[in-house]
Structures are given as C-alpha cells and as structure tokens.
PDB file of C-alpha atoms in Angstrom:
ATOM      1  CA  UNK Q   1       0.000   0.000   0.000  1.00  0.00           C
ATOM      2  CA  UNK Q   2       1.286   3.439  -0.874  1.00  0.00           C
ATOM      3  CA  UNK Q   3       2.453   5.526   2.085  1.00  0.00           C
ATOM      4  CA  UNK Q   4       1.487   9.136   2.659  1.00  0.00           C
ATOM      5  CA  UNK Q   5       3.612  11.763   0.923  1.00  0.00           C
ATOM      6  CA  UNK Q   6       4.746  13.600   4.046  1.00  0.00           C
ATOM      7  CA  UNK Q   7       6.173  16.530   2.065  1.00  0.00           C
ATOM      8  CA  UNK Q   8       2.823  17.011   0.365  1.00  0.00           C
ATOM      9  CA  UNK Q   9       0.982  16.669   3.667  1.00  0.00           C
ATOM     10  CA  UNK Q  10       3.219  19.351   5.169  1.00  0.00           C
ATOM     11  CA  UNK Q  11       2.777  21.596   2.150  1.00  0.00           C
ATOM     12  CA  UNK Q  12      -1.013  21.340   2.396  1.00  0.00           C
ATOM     13  CA  UNK Q  13      -0.907  22.110   6.129  1.00  0.00           C
ATOM     14  CA  UNK Q  14       1.296  25.161   5.498  1.00  0.00           C
ATOM     15  CA  UNK Q  15      -0.986  26.374   2.709  1.00  0.00           C
ATOM     16  CA  UNK Q  16      -4.026  25.987   4.958  1.00  0.00           C
ATOM     17  CA  UNK Q  17      -2.373  28.037   7.718  1.00  0.00           C
ATOM     18  CA  UNK Q  18      -1.073  30.734   5.369  1.00  0.00           C
ATOM     19  CA  UNK Q  19      -4.213  31.125   3.242  1.00  0.00           C
ATOM     20  CA  UNK Q  20      -6.678  31.047   6.116  1.00  0.00           C
ATOM     21  CA  UNK Q  21      -8.862  28.597   4.216  1.00  0.00           C
ATOM     22  CA  UNK Q  22     -10.846  26.166   6.339  1.00  0.00           C
ATOM     23  CA  UNK Q  23     -11.228  22.456   5.627  1.00  0.00           C
ATOM     24  CA  UNK Q  24     -14.551  22.930   3.838  1.00  0.00           C
ATOM     25  CA  UNK Q  25     -13.038  25.490   1.456  1.00  0.00           C
ATOM     26  CA  UNK Q  26     -10.005  23.275   0.841  1.00  0.00           C
ATOM     27  CA  UNK Q  27     -12.250  20.301   0.162  1.00  0.00           C
ATOM     28  CA  UNK Q  28     -14.262  22.245  -2.419  1.00  0.00           C
ATOM     29  CA  UNK Q  29     -11.111  23.350  -4.214  1.00  0.00           C
ATOM     30  CA  UNK Q  30      -9.541  19.891  -4.175  1.00  0.00           C
ATOM     31  CA  UNK Q  31     -12.721  18.037  -5.045  1.00  0.00           C
ATOM     32  CA  UNK Q  32     -13.159  15.872  -1.966  1.00  0.00           C
ATOM     33  CA  UNK Q  33     -14.895  15.973   1.407  1.00  0.00           C
ATOM     34  CA  UNK Q  34     -13.934  18.038   4.472  1.00  0.00           C
ATOM     35  CA  UNK Q  35     -13.627  14.785   6.428  1.00  0.00           C
ATOM     36  CA  UNK Q  36     -11.083  13.466   3.923  1.00  0.00           C
ATOM     37  CA  UNK Q  37      -8.999  16.648   4.255  1.00  0.00           C
ATOM     38  CA  UNK Q  38      -9.116  16.385   8.042  1.00  0.00           C
ATOM     39  CA  UNK Q  39      -8.031  12.739   8.004  1.00  0.00           C
ATOM     40  CA  UNK Q  40      -5.285  13.418   5.466  1.00  0.00           C
ATOM     41  CA  UNK Q  41      -3.826  16.256   7.514  1.00  0.00           C
ATOM     42  CA  UNK Q  42      -4.043  14.131  10.671  1.00  0.00           C
ATOM     43  CA  UNK Q  43      -2.360  11.136   9.008  1.00  0.00           C
ATOM     44  CA  UNK Q  44      -5.359   8.832   9.500  1.00  0.00           C
ATOM     45  CA  UNK Q  45      -6.659   8.805   5.923  1.00  0.00           C
ATOM     46  CA  UNK Q  46      -5.473   5.265   5.089  1.00  0.00           C
ATOM     47  CA  UNK Q  47      -6.619   3.893   8.449  1.00  0.00           C
ATOM     48  CA  UNK Q  48     -10.139   5.073   7.654  1.00  0.00           C
ATOM     49  CA  UNK Q  49     -10.130   3.333   4.279  1.00  0.00           C
ATOM     50  CA  UNK Q  50      -8.792   6.176   2.151  1.00  0.00           C
ATOM     51  CA  UNK Q  51      -6.558   5.709  -0.877  1.00  0.00           C
ATOM     52  CA  UNK Q  52      -3.528   8.015  -1.161  1.00  0.00           C
ATOM     53  CA  UNK Q  53      -3.229   7.246  -4.881  1.00  0.00           C
ATOM     54  CA  UNK Q  54      -6.650   8.848  -5.370  1.00  0.00           C
ATOM     55  CA  UNK Q  55      -6.447  11.908  -3.148  1.00  0.00           C
ATOM     56  CA  UNK Q  56      -2.820  12.993  -3.485  1.00  0.00           C
ATOM     57  CA  UNK Q  57      -2.887  13.782  -7.229  1.00  0.00           C
ATOM     58  CA  UNK Q  58      -5.872  16.039  -6.510  1.00  0.00           C
ATOM     59  CA  UNK Q  59      -3.989  17.790  -3.712  1.00  0.00           C
ATOM     60  CA  UNK Q  60      -0.897  18.223  -5.890  1.00  0.00           C
ATOM     61  CA  UNK Q  61      -2.936  19.713  -8.739  1.00  0.00           C
ATOM     62  CA  UNK Q  62      -4.699  22.054  -6.327  1.00  0.00           C
ATOM     63  CA  UNK Q  63      -1.482  23.293  -4.728  1.00  0.00           C
ATOM     64  CA  UNK Q  64       0.208  23.771  -8.111  1.00  0.00           C
ATOM     65  CA  UNK Q  65      -2.713  25.912  -9.245  1.00  0.00           C
ATOM     66  CA  UNK Q  66      -2.543  27.977  -6.048  1.00  0.00           C
ATOM     67  CA  UNK Q  67       1.205  28.516  -6.563  1.00  0.00           C
ATOM     68  CA  UNK Q  68       0.571  29.626 -10.124  1.00  0.00           C
ATOM     69  CA  UNK Q  69      -2.144  32.058  -9.000  1.00  0.00           C
ATOM     70  CA  UNK Q  70       0.121  33.508  -6.320  1.00  0.00           C
ATOM     71  CA  UNK Q  71       2.861  34.224  -8.865  1.00  0.00           C
ATOM     72  CA  UNK Q  72       0.482  35.789 -11.335  1.00  0.00           C
ATOM     73  CA  UNK Q  73       0.765  39.575 -11.401  1.00  0.00           C
ATOM     74  CA  UNK Q  74      -2.668  41.009 -12.105  1.00  0.00           C
ATOM     75  CA  UNK Q  75      -3.182  44.499 -13.436  1.00  0.00           C
ATOM     76  CA  UNK Q  76      -5.174  46.597 -10.976  1.00  0.00           C
ATOM     77  CA  UNK Q  77      -7.675  48.825 -12.754  1.00  0.00           C
ATOM     78  CA  UNK Q  78      -8.922  51.705 -10.672  1.00  0.00           C
ATOM     79  CA  UNK Q  79     -11.656  54.212 -11.407  1.00  0.00           C
ATOM     80  CA  UNK Q  80     -10.687  56.857 -13.975  1.00  0.00           C
ATOM     81  CA  UNK Q  81     -12.579  60.118 -14.251  1.00  0.00           C
ATOM     82  CA  UNK Q  82     -13.524  60.809 -17.862  1.00  0.00           C
ATOM     83  CA  UNK Q  83     -16.044  63.013 -19.631  1.00  0.00           C
ATOM     84  CA  UNK Q  84     -18.516  60.107 -19.649  1.00  0.00           C
ATOM     85  CA  UNK Q  85     -18.163  59.307 -15.945  1.00  0.00           C
ATOM     86  CA  UNK Q  86     -18.534  62.993 -15.132  1.00  0.00           C
ATOM     87  CA  UNK Q  87     -21.737  63.189 -17.181  1.00  0.00           C
ATOM     88  CA  UNK Q  88     -23.083  60.182 -15.279  1.00  0.00           C
ATOM     89  CA  UNK Q  89     -22.170  61.748 -11.927  1.00  0.00           C
ATOM     90  CA  UNK Q  90     -23.820  65.006 -12.956  1.00  0.00           C
ATOM     91  CA  UNK Q  91     -27.197  63.462 -13.800  1.00  0.00           C
ATOM     92  CA  UNK Q  92     -27.059  61.310 -10.654  1.00  0.00           C
ATOM     93  CA  UNK Q  93     -26.423  64.451  -8.620  1.00  0.00           C
ATOM     94  CA  UNK Q  94     -29.419  66.113 -10.276  1.00  0.00           C
ATOM     95  CA  UNK Q  95     -31.629  63.158  -9.373  1.00  0.00           C
ATOM     96  CA  UNK Q  96     -30.263  63.169  -5.823  1.00  0.00           C
ATOM     97  CA  UNK Q  97     -30.676  66.861  -5.166  1.00  0.00           C
ATOM     98  CA  UNK Q  98     -34.002  67.266  -6.939  1.00  0.00           C
ATOM     99  CA  UNK Q  99     -35.660  63.978  -6.010  1.00  0.00           C
ATOM    100  CA  UNK Q 100     -36.046  63.248  -9.713  1.00  0.00           C
ATOM    101  CA  UNK Q 101     -36.016  60.112 -11.865  1.00  0.00           C
ATOM    102  CA  UNK Q 102     -33.037  59.653 -14.178  1.00  0.00           C
ATOM    103  CA  UNK Q 103     -32.297  56.887 -16.669  1.00  0.00           C
ATOM    104  CA  UNK Q 104     -28.755  56.097 -17.815  1.00  0.00           C
ATOM    105  CA  UNK Q 105     -28.428  53.668 -20.702  1.00  0.00           C
ATOM    106  CA  UNK Q 106     -25.910  52.437 -23.232  1.00  0.00           C
ATOM    107  CA  UNK Q 107     -24.178  49.324 -24.508  1.00  0.00           C
ATOM    108  CA  UNK Q 108     -22.176  47.045 -22.205  1.00  0.00           C
ATOM    109  CA  UNK Q 109     -18.585  48.023 -21.533  1.00  0.00           C
ATOM    110  CA  UNK Q 110     -19.005  51.802 -21.417  1.00  0.00           C
ATOM    111  CA  UNK Q 111     -18.198  52.143 -17.715  1.00  0.00           C
ATOM    112  CA  UNK Q 112     -21.752  52.640 -16.424  1.00  0.00           C
ATOM    113  CA  UNK Q 113     -21.371  50.327 -13.450  1.00  0.00           C
ATOM    114  CA  UNK Q 114     -18.014  51.761 -12.358  1.00  0.00           C
ATOM    115  CA  UNK Q 115     -19.322  55.318 -12.592  1.00  0.00           C
ATOM    116  CA  UNK Q 116     -22.516  54.488 -10.694  1.00  0.00           C
ATOM    117  CA  UNK Q 117     -20.573  52.668  -7.965  1.00  0.00           C
ATOM    118  CA  UNK Q 118     -18.106  55.537  -7.681  1.00  0.00           C
ATOM    119  CA  UNK Q 119     -20.937  58.025  -7.103  1.00  0.00           C
ATOM    120  CA  UNK Q 120     -22.519  55.788  -4.463  1.00  0.00           C
ATOM    121  CA  UNK Q 121     -19.190  55.264  -2.693  1.00  0.00           C
ATOM    122  CA  UNK Q 122     -18.702  59.018  -2.476  1.00  0.00           C
ATOM    123  CA  UNK Q 123     -22.306  59.602  -1.410  1.00  0.00           C
ATOM    124  CA  UNK Q 124     -23.292  57.201   1.393  1.00  0.00           C
ATOM    125  CA  UNK Q 125     -26.880  58.476   1.266  1.00  0.00           C
ATOM    126  CA  UNK Q 126     -27.238  56.656  -2.061  1.00  0.00           C
ATOM    127  CA  UNK Q 127     -28.659  53.129  -1.939  1.00  0.00           C
ATOM    128  CA  UNK Q 128     -27.206  50.925  -4.668  1.00  0.00           C
ATOM    129  CA  UNK Q 129     -29.060  47.821  -5.822  1.00  0.00           C
ATOM    130  CA  UNK Q 130     -27.387  45.647  -8.460  1.00  0.00           C
ATOM    131  CA  UNK Q 131     -30.145  43.762 -10.261  1.00  0.00           C
ATOM    132  CA  UNK Q 132     -29.751  40.425 -12.011  1.00  0.00           C
ATOM    133  CA  UNK Q 133     -32.050  38.220 -14.123  1.00  0.00           C
ATOM    134  CA  UNK Q 134     -33.332  36.378 -11.036  1.00  0.00           C
ATOM    135  CA  UNK Q 135     -34.828  39.544  -9.534  1.00  0.00           C
ATOM    136  CA  UNK Q 136     -38.513  39.714  -8.647  1.00  0.00           C
ATOM    137  CA  UNK Q 137     -40.407  42.539  -6.952  1.00  0.00           C
ATOM    138  CA  UNK Q 138     -40.041  40.692  -3.643  1.00  0.00           C
ATOM    139  CA  UNK Q 139     -36.281  40.233  -4.064  1.00  0.00           C
ATOM    140  CA  UNK Q 140     -35.941  43.932  -4.901  1.00  0.00           C
ATOM    141  CA  UNK Q 141     -37.869  44.987  -1.795  1.00  0.00           C
ATOM    142  CA  UNK Q 142     -35.824  42.682   0.436  1.00  0.00           C
ATOM    143  CA  UNK Q 143     -32.619  44.205  -0.918  1.00  0.00           C
ATOM    144  CA  UNK Q 144     -33.979  47.706  -0.350  1.00  0.00           C
ATOM    145  CA  UNK Q 145     -35.144  46.782   3.163  1.00  0.00           C
ATOM    146  CA  UNK Q 146     -31.678  45.501   4.058  1.00  0.00           C
ATOM    147  CA  UNK Q 147     -30.053  48.636   2.651  1.00  0.00           C
ATOM    148  CA  UNK Q 148     -32.530  50.863   4.524  1.00  0.00           C
ATOM    149  CA  UNK Q 149     -31.856  48.899   7.720  1.00  0.00           C
ATOM    150  CA  UNK Q 150     -35.415  47.695   8.293  1.00  0.00           C
ATOM    151  CA  UNK Q 151     -36.656  44.114   8.598  1.00  0.00           C
ATOM    152  CA  UNK Q 152     -36.425  42.170   5.350  1.00  0.00           C
ATOM    153  CA  UNK Q 153     -39.132  39.767   6.506  1.00  0.00           C
ATOM    154  CA  UNK Q 154     -42.799  39.831   5.617  1.00  0.00           C
ATOM    155  CA  UNK Q 155     -44.987  40.208   2.554  1.00  0.00           C
ATOM    156  CA  UNK Q 156     -44.257  42.465  -0.383  1.00  0.00           C
ATOM    157  CA  UNK Q 157     -46.687  45.016   0.989  1.00  0.00           C
ATOM    158  CA  UNK Q 158     -45.158  44.846   4.489  1.00  0.00           C
ATOM    159  CA  UNK Q 159     -41.715  45.470   3.034  1.00  0.00           C
ATOM    160  CA  UNK Q 160     -42.952  48.325   0.880  1.00  0.00           C
ATOM    161  CA  UNK Q 161     -44.564  50.043   3.861  1.00  0.00           C
ATOM    162  CA  UNK Q 162     -41.479  49.596   6.061  1.00  0.00           C
ATOM    163  CA  UNK Q 163     -39.065  50.890   3.427  1.00  0.00           C
ATOM    164  CA  UNK Q 164     -41.373  53.782   2.521  1.00  0.00           C
ATOM    165  CA  UNK Q 165     -41.657  54.853   6.157  1.00  0.00           C
ATOM    166  CA  UNK Q 166     -37.883  54.709   6.599  1.00  0.00           C
ATOM    167  CA  UNK Q 167     -37.018  56.618   3.430  1.00  0.00           C
ATOM    168  CA  UNK Q 168     -39.828  59.158   3.338  1.00  0.00           C
ATOM    169  CA  UNK Q 169     -38.449  62.739   3.153  1.00  0.00           C
ATOM    170  CA  UNK Q 170     -34.944  61.373   3.827  1.00  0.00           C
ATOM    171  CA  UNK Q 171     -33.392  63.025   0.770  1.00  0.00           C
ATOM    172  CA  UNK Q 172     -31.717  59.766  -0.183  1.00  0.00           C
ATOM    173  CA  UNK Q 173     -31.104  58.371  -3.654  1.00  0.00           C
ATOM    174  CA  UNK Q 174     -32.222  54.941  -4.879  1.00  0.00           C
ATOM    175  CA  UNK Q 175     -29.948  53.563  -7.595  1.00  0.00           C
ATOM    176  CA  UNK Q 176     -30.627  50.368  -9.540  1.00  0.00           C
ATOM    177  CA  UNK Q 177     -27.808  49.169 -11.787  1.00  0.00           C
ATOM    178  CA  UNK Q 178     -28.508  46.682 -14.590  1.00  0.00           C
ATOM    179  CA  UNK Q 179     -32.117  47.791 -14.222  1.00  0.00           C
ATOM    180  CA  UNK Q 180     -33.048  46.169 -17.538  1.00  0.00           C
ATOM    181  CA  UNK Q 181     -33.295  42.972 -15.457  1.00  0.00           C
ATOM    182  CA  UNK Q 182     -36.207  44.306 -13.413  1.00  0.00           C
ATOM    183  CA  UNK Q 183     -39.592  42.786 -14.325  1.00  0.00           C
ATOM    184  CA  UNK Q 184     -42.686  44.914 -14.799  1.00  0.00           C
ATOM    185  CA  UNK Q 185     -43.893  44.602 -11.199  1.00  0.00           C
ATOM    186  CA  UNK Q 186     -40.499  45.562  -9.784  1.00  0.00           C
ATOM    187  CA  UNK Q 187     -40.438  48.659 -12.006  1.00  0.00           C
ATOM    188  CA  UNK Q 188     -43.885  49.575 -10.753  1.00  0.00           C
ATOM    189  CA  UNK Q 189     -42.623  49.163  -7.169  1.00  0.00           C
ATOM    190  CA  UNK Q 190     -39.685  51.552  -7.642  1.00  0.00           C
ATOM    191  CA  UNK Q 191     -42.013  54.081  -9.247  1.00  0.00           C
ATOM    192  CA  UNK Q 192     -44.374  53.932  -6.263  1.00  0.00           C
ATOM    193  CA  UNK Q 193     -41.438  54.084  -3.850  1.00  0.00           C
ATOM    194  CA  UNK Q 194     -40.150  57.190  -5.602  1.00  0.00           C
ATOM    195  CA  UNK Q 195     -43.603  58.784  -5.334  1.00  0.00           C
ATOM    196  CA  UNK Q 196     -44.097  57.795  -1.695  1.00  0.00           C
ATOM    197  CA  UNK Q 197     -40.677  58.829  -0.373  1.00  0.00           C
ATOM    198  CA  UNK Q 198     -39.586  61.736  -2.559  1.00  0.00           C
ATOM    199  CA  UNK Q 199     -36.220  60.034  -2.982  1.00  0.00           C
ATOM    200  CA  UNK Q 200     -34.344  60.495  -6.217  1.00  0.00           C
ATOM    201  CA  UNK Q 201     -34.292  57.444  -8.505  1.00  0.00           C
ATOM    202  CA  UNK Q 202     -31.572  56.375 -10.933  1.00  0.00           C
ATOM    203  CA  UNK Q 203     -32.104  53.434 -13.289  1.00  0.00           C
ATOM    204  CA  UNK Q 204     -28.984  52.389 -15.187  1.00  0.00           C
ATOM    205  CA  UNK Q 205     -28.701  49.660 -17.778  1.00  0.00           C
ATOM    206  CA  UNK Q 206     -28.617  48.431 -21.336  1.00  0.00           C
ATOM    207  CA  UNK Q 207     -30.647  50.120 -24.120  1.00  0.00           C
ATOM    208  CA  UNK Q 208     -33.540  47.706 -23.673  1.00  0.00           C
ATOM    209  CA  UNK Q 209     -34.160  49.383 -20.310  1.00  0.00           C
ATOM    210  CA  UNK Q 210     -35.835  52.261 -22.166  1.00  0.00           C
ATOM    211  CA  UNK Q 211     -38.158  49.862 -23.996  1.00  0.00           C
ATOM    212  CA  UNK Q 212     -38.956  48.140 -20.692  1.00  0.00           C
ATOM    213  CA  UNK Q 213     -39.845  51.487 -19.133  1.00  0.00           C
ATOM    214  CA  UNK Q 214     -42.342  52.195 -21.880  1.00  0.00           C
ATOM    215  CA  UNK Q 215     -43.943  48.783 -21.422  1.00  0.00           C
ATOM    216  CA  UNK Q 216     -45.246  46.621 -24.229  1.00  0.00           C
ATOM    217  CA  UNK Q 217     -48.711  48.091 -23.873  1.00  0.00           C
ATOM    218  CA  UNK Q 218     -47.944  51.349 -22.124  1.00  0.00           C
ATOM    219  CA  UNK Q 219     -48.275  49.766 -18.663  1.00  0.00           C
ATOM    220  CA  UNK Q 220     -45.528  51.951 -17.216  1.00  0.00           C
ATOM    221  CA  UNK Q 221     -46.579  55.300 -18.606  1.00  0.00           C
ATOM    222  CA  UNK Q 222     -46.649  56.692 -15.047  1.00  0.00           C
ATOM    223  CA  UNK Q 223     -42.974  55.815 -14.552  1.00  0.00           C
ATOM    224  CA  UNK Q 224     -41.808  56.787 -18.026  1.00  0.00           C
ATOM    225  CA  UNK Q 225     -43.523  60.173 -17.768  1.00  0.00           C
ATOM    226  CA  UNK Q 226     -41.597  60.880 -14.546  1.00  0.00           C
ATOM    227  CA  UNK Q 227     -38.163  60.529 -16.181  1.00  0.00           C
ATOM    228  CA  UNK Q 228     -36.570  63.951 -16.118  1.00  0.00           C
ATOM    229  CA  UNK Q 229     -33.330  62.965 -17.864  1.00  0.00           C
ATOM    230  CA  UNK Q 230     -32.493  59.992 -20.087  1.00  0.00           C
ATOM    231  CA  UNK Q 231     -28.724  59.934 -20.625  1.00  0.00           C
ATOM    232  CA  UNK Q 232     -27.863  57.938 -23.750  1.00  0.00           C
ATOM    233  CA  UNK Q 233     -24.216  56.861 -23.689  1.00  0.00           C
ATOM    234  CA  UNK Q 234     -24.431  55.373 -27.159  1.00  0.00           C
ATOM    235  CA  UNK Q 235     -22.613  52.373 -28.556  1.00  0.00           C
ATOM    236  CA  UNK Q 236     -18.977  53.110 -27.681  1.00  0.00           C
ATOM    237  CA  UNK Q 237     -16.601  55.419 -25.838  1.00  0.00           C
ATOM    238  CA  UNK Q 238     -14.491  57.964 -27.736  1.00  0.00           C
ATOM    239  CA  UNK Q 239     -10.835  57.119 -28.254  1.00  0.00           C
ATOM    240  CA  UNK Q 240      -9.565  60.006 -26.134  1.00  0.00           C
ATOM    241  CA  UNK Q 241     -11.365  58.606 -23.087  1.00  0.00           C
ATOM    242  CA  UNK Q 242     -10.038  55.111 -23.718  1.00  0.00           C
ATOM    243  CA  UNK Q 243      -6.556  56.602 -23.968  1.00  0.00           C
ATOM    244  CA  UNK Q 244      -7.016  58.257 -20.551  1.00  0.00           C
ATOM    245  CA  UNK Q 245      -8.066  54.937 -19.040  1.00  0.00           C
ATOM    246  CA  UNK Q 246      -5.155  53.041 -20.595  1.00  0.00           C
ATOM    247  CA  UNK Q 247      -2.615  55.661 -19.516  1.00  0.00           C
ATOM    248  CA  UNK Q 248      -3.897  55.614 -15.922  1.00  0.00           C
ATOM    249  CA  UNK Q 249      -3.642  51.806 -15.806  1.00  0.00           C
ATOM    250  CA  UNK Q 250      -0.264  51.608 -17.577  1.00  0.00           C
ATOM    251  CA  UNK Q 251       1.649  54.782 -16.708  1.00  0.00           C
ATOM    252  CA  UNK Q 252       4.978  53.333 -17.926  1.00  0.00           C
ATOM    253  CA  UNK Q 253       3.713  52.275 -21.349  1.00  0.00           C
ATOM    254  CA  UNK Q 254       4.778  54.378 -24.331  1.00  0.00           C
ATOM    255  CA  UNK Q 255       2.274  56.320 -26.422  1.00  0.00           C
ATOM    256  CA  UNK Q 256       2.492  53.909 -29.358  1.00  0.00           C
ATOM    257  CA  UNK Q 257       1.483  50.984 -27.139  1.00  0.00           C
ATOM    258  CA  UNK Q 258      -1.370  52.937 -25.566  1.00  0.00           C
ATOM    259  CA  UNK Q 259      -2.694  53.943 -28.987  1.00  0.00           C
ATOM    260  CA  UNK Q 260      -2.545  50.297 -30.076  1.00  0.00           C
ATOM    261  CA  UNK Q 261      -4.600  49.337 -27.028  1.00  0.00           C
ATOM    262  CA  UNK Q 262      -7.186  51.967 -27.926  1.00  0.00           C
ATOM    263  CA  UNK Q 263      -7.266  50.794 -31.535  1.00  0.00           C
ATOM    264  CA  UNK Q 264      -8.057  47.183 -30.582  1.00  0.00           C
ATOM    265  CA  UNK Q 265     -10.544  48.071 -27.828  1.00  0.00           C
ATOM    266  CA  UNK Q 266     -13.300  48.994 -30.281  1.00  0.00           C
ATOM    267  CA  UNK Q 267     -14.634  51.738 -28.028  1.00  0.00           C
ATOM    268  CA  UNK Q 268     -15.272  49.308 -25.181  1.00  0.00           C
ATOM    269  CA  UNK Q 269     -13.732  49.516 -21.705  1.00  0.00           C
ATOM    270  CA  UNK Q 270     -14.486  45.866 -20.955  1.00  0.00           C
ATOM    271  CA  UNK Q 271     -12.598  44.729 -24.020  1.00  0.00           C
ATOM    272  CA  UNK Q 272      -9.786  47.135 -23.144  1.00  0.00           C
ATOM    273  CA  UNK Q 273      -9.454  45.789 -19.599  1.00  0.00           C
ATOM    274  CA  UNK Q 274      -9.267  42.203 -20.890  1.00  0.00           C
ATOM    275  CA  UNK Q 275      -6.720  43.262 -23.477  1.00  0.00           C
ATOM    276  CA  UNK Q 276      -4.564  45.131 -20.968  1.00  0.00           C
ATOM    277  CA  UNK Q 277      -4.649  42.304 -18.422  1.00  0.00           C
ATOM    278  CA  UNK Q 278      -3.755  39.702 -21.028  1.00  0.00           C
ATOM    279  CA  UNK Q 279      -0.993  41.779 -22.576  1.00  0.00           C
ATOM    280  CA  UNK Q 280       0.543  42.617 -19.188  1.00  0.00           C
ATOM    281  CA  UNK Q 281       0.401  38.941 -18.173  1.00  0.00           C
ATOM    282  CA  UNK Q 282       2.101  37.917 -21.424  1.00  0.00           C
ATOM    283  CA  UNK Q 283       4.817  40.556 -21.014  1.00  0.00           C
ATOM    284  CA  UNK Q 284       5.482  39.531 -17.418  1.00  0.00           C
ATOM    285  CA  UNK Q 285       5.695  35.837 -18.279  1.00  0.00           C
ATOM    286  CA  UNK Q 286       8.288  36.602 -20.930  1.00  0.00           C
ATOM    287  CA  UNK Q 287      10.171  39.101 -18.801  1.00  0.00           C
ATOM    288  CA  UNK Q 288       9.770  41.904 -21.318  1.00  0.00           C
ATOM    289  CA  UNK Q 289       8.240  45.356 -21.367  1.00  0.00           C
ATOM    290  CA  UNK Q 290       4.714  45.971 -22.639  1.00  0.00           C
ATOM    291  CA  UNK Q 291       4.917  46.729 -26.339  1.00  0.00           C
ATOM    292  CA  UNK Q 292       2.842  47.065 -29.490  1.00  0.00           C
ATOM    293  CA  UNK Q 293       3.564  43.526 -30.728  1.00  0.00           C
ATOM    294  CA  UNK Q 294       2.147  41.940 -27.572  1.00  0.00           C
ATOM    295  CA  UNK Q 295      -1.012  44.018 -27.803  1.00  0.00           C
ATOM    296  CA  UNK Q 296      -1.519  43.046 -31.455  1.00  0.00           C
ATOM    297  CA  UNK Q 297      -0.977  39.358 -30.723  1.00  0.00           C
ATOM    298  CA  UNK Q 298      -3.222  39.205 -27.679  1.00  0.00           C
ATOM    299  CA  UNK Q 299      -6.015  41.203 -29.342  1.00  0.00           C
ATOM    300  CA  UNK Q 300      -6.569  38.317 -31.760  1.00  0.00           C
ATOM    301  CA  UNK Q 301      -7.465  36.059 -28.821  1.00  0.00           C
ATOM    302  CA  UNK Q 302     -10.310  38.226 -27.508  1.00  0.00           C
ATOM    303  CA  UNK Q 303     -13.849  37.658 -28.755  1.00  0.00           C
ATOM    304  CA  UNK Q 304     -15.138  40.679 -30.615  1.00  0.00           C
TER     305      UNK Q 304
END
C-alpha cells in the first residue's frame, strides 16, 4: 500500500495556515470531502479506508494551481474620471438633489457600473441595488429593506410600507444598476417608492431598459412620464477617453502601445481591460516590457 507523501501533507498544512482557508473550502477546491482533508492532515486517511493514490494527485494539482495564482501579477484597474463618468455623476447628482427620476443607458462596456458605484461610494446616502435576471419585486424589496436597515421579513406590501416609512423625506437616492433585469412589477414598485418617499431614482442599464420602461402596452406610462433625464451613452466610448483609461492603468507604457490598445478596444472599456490584463500577463511571463507587438498578438485572442 502506498504511504502518505509527508512533504505534500506538510505543504497542504502550510498552505491551509497561510491562506486562512478552512477544511470545507479546501475540500471544495480539491474536489473531496472536508472529512477526507481532516483525516489526510491528521495522518489517519489510510486507516479510515482512504486511498492516497486517489487523493494525493488532486492535492498536488490544487497546490500547483494555487502557486501559479500567487505568482500571477494582475493588473489593478482603478476608477478613472472621464467626460462620460462625469456626465453620469452630474445626472445622478441632479436626481439626488431634486428627487427626480433619471435613466442612464448604453451598450455594455461603457463604464456605467463603475461610474454608478463611484458616485454611491462618495455619497453614502445613495442606496445601490445591483439587479440580475433572477430579480422579482419581492427580491428587490428585500434588498432595499436591508439597505434601509429595516426588517427584510414579511410580505411584499409589508416590506414596501417599512421601506417607505424609513425613506420618506430622507433626501436619499435609490440607484438600480442593470435595471433592464427588473420585471414589470419591480419597475412599478420603484415608481411607487419614488412617489411615496420623494427620494431620487436612478435606473442604469442596457438600451432595452428604455423599452422596458415604456412597457409593451404602455403599462408603465406613469414611470416613463416621470423621467426627467435619459442619458444615452451610445454604442462606444471615444478614443480620447479610452486613452485616458489606458494611460492611468499603464503609466509606464509608451504612447504607441497605448494607442494600439485603444485601436483594438473597439470603443469598449471591458474589451480594453481584458486586453490590458492579457498583454501585461504575457509581457510579465516573458520578462519583457509591454509593447505594441504583444497588444496586437493578444487582441486576436479576444472575442469581438
């Protein structure tokens, strides 16, 4: 019978201590049970009927991947103030100060989410809800209740009343990002909440958000008629803004490389971030400086 690999056992124990991961988290990553990890670390795995030839290759693969991740230098992309992000902040401020309804829409990858989050981080009175396709009116109200620090238990009506009472005349701002995911009833709820509380309302999302706000049969005319500003960000960002973002992320890169990044980003910050991360990773692996050739090569690997 194969004996335990004591060096591997020690390495796993050291990784556990250094990473702070518990046995359940380790088990998930390795693909086994928490009990198996416990027995392996305690040296009782074989006594309990375990097979080292089965578990140790999994542990080795897991630890190799963790080593590789630790050595990987990731590019940190911070928030960059551009004309577009300033326009977003301006209309959000208008909604906040005036208790108005504002819609921000545009294609994916234009920096909407980062700009919205940046405003909310700087203005704690703003309540940010990030919607997803699983959202219902009840889920929305529970999220709002939690953010407003009232009980998230009870019926939809109970939640609405509690949140309304808490936010009424508070001067706060309700922000829903990826609001195109909100179903009709949830949109009706935010409209009523806006009316009941006087809070400003910002709905940010993809272009179909505007169609959703109109409703297929005009069901949301009361909400759509309350929109004071609809900021259309269009299909892409201008090159000068992309250049600003690239320069902030890669201050040591030369102008030619930055322009190449802009060229292959197709007006999209999401594509640019993927391109920059991949190009930086490639340059680091090869021990060379970021350059035009790397950008060109890596751009061919990104889905357009």
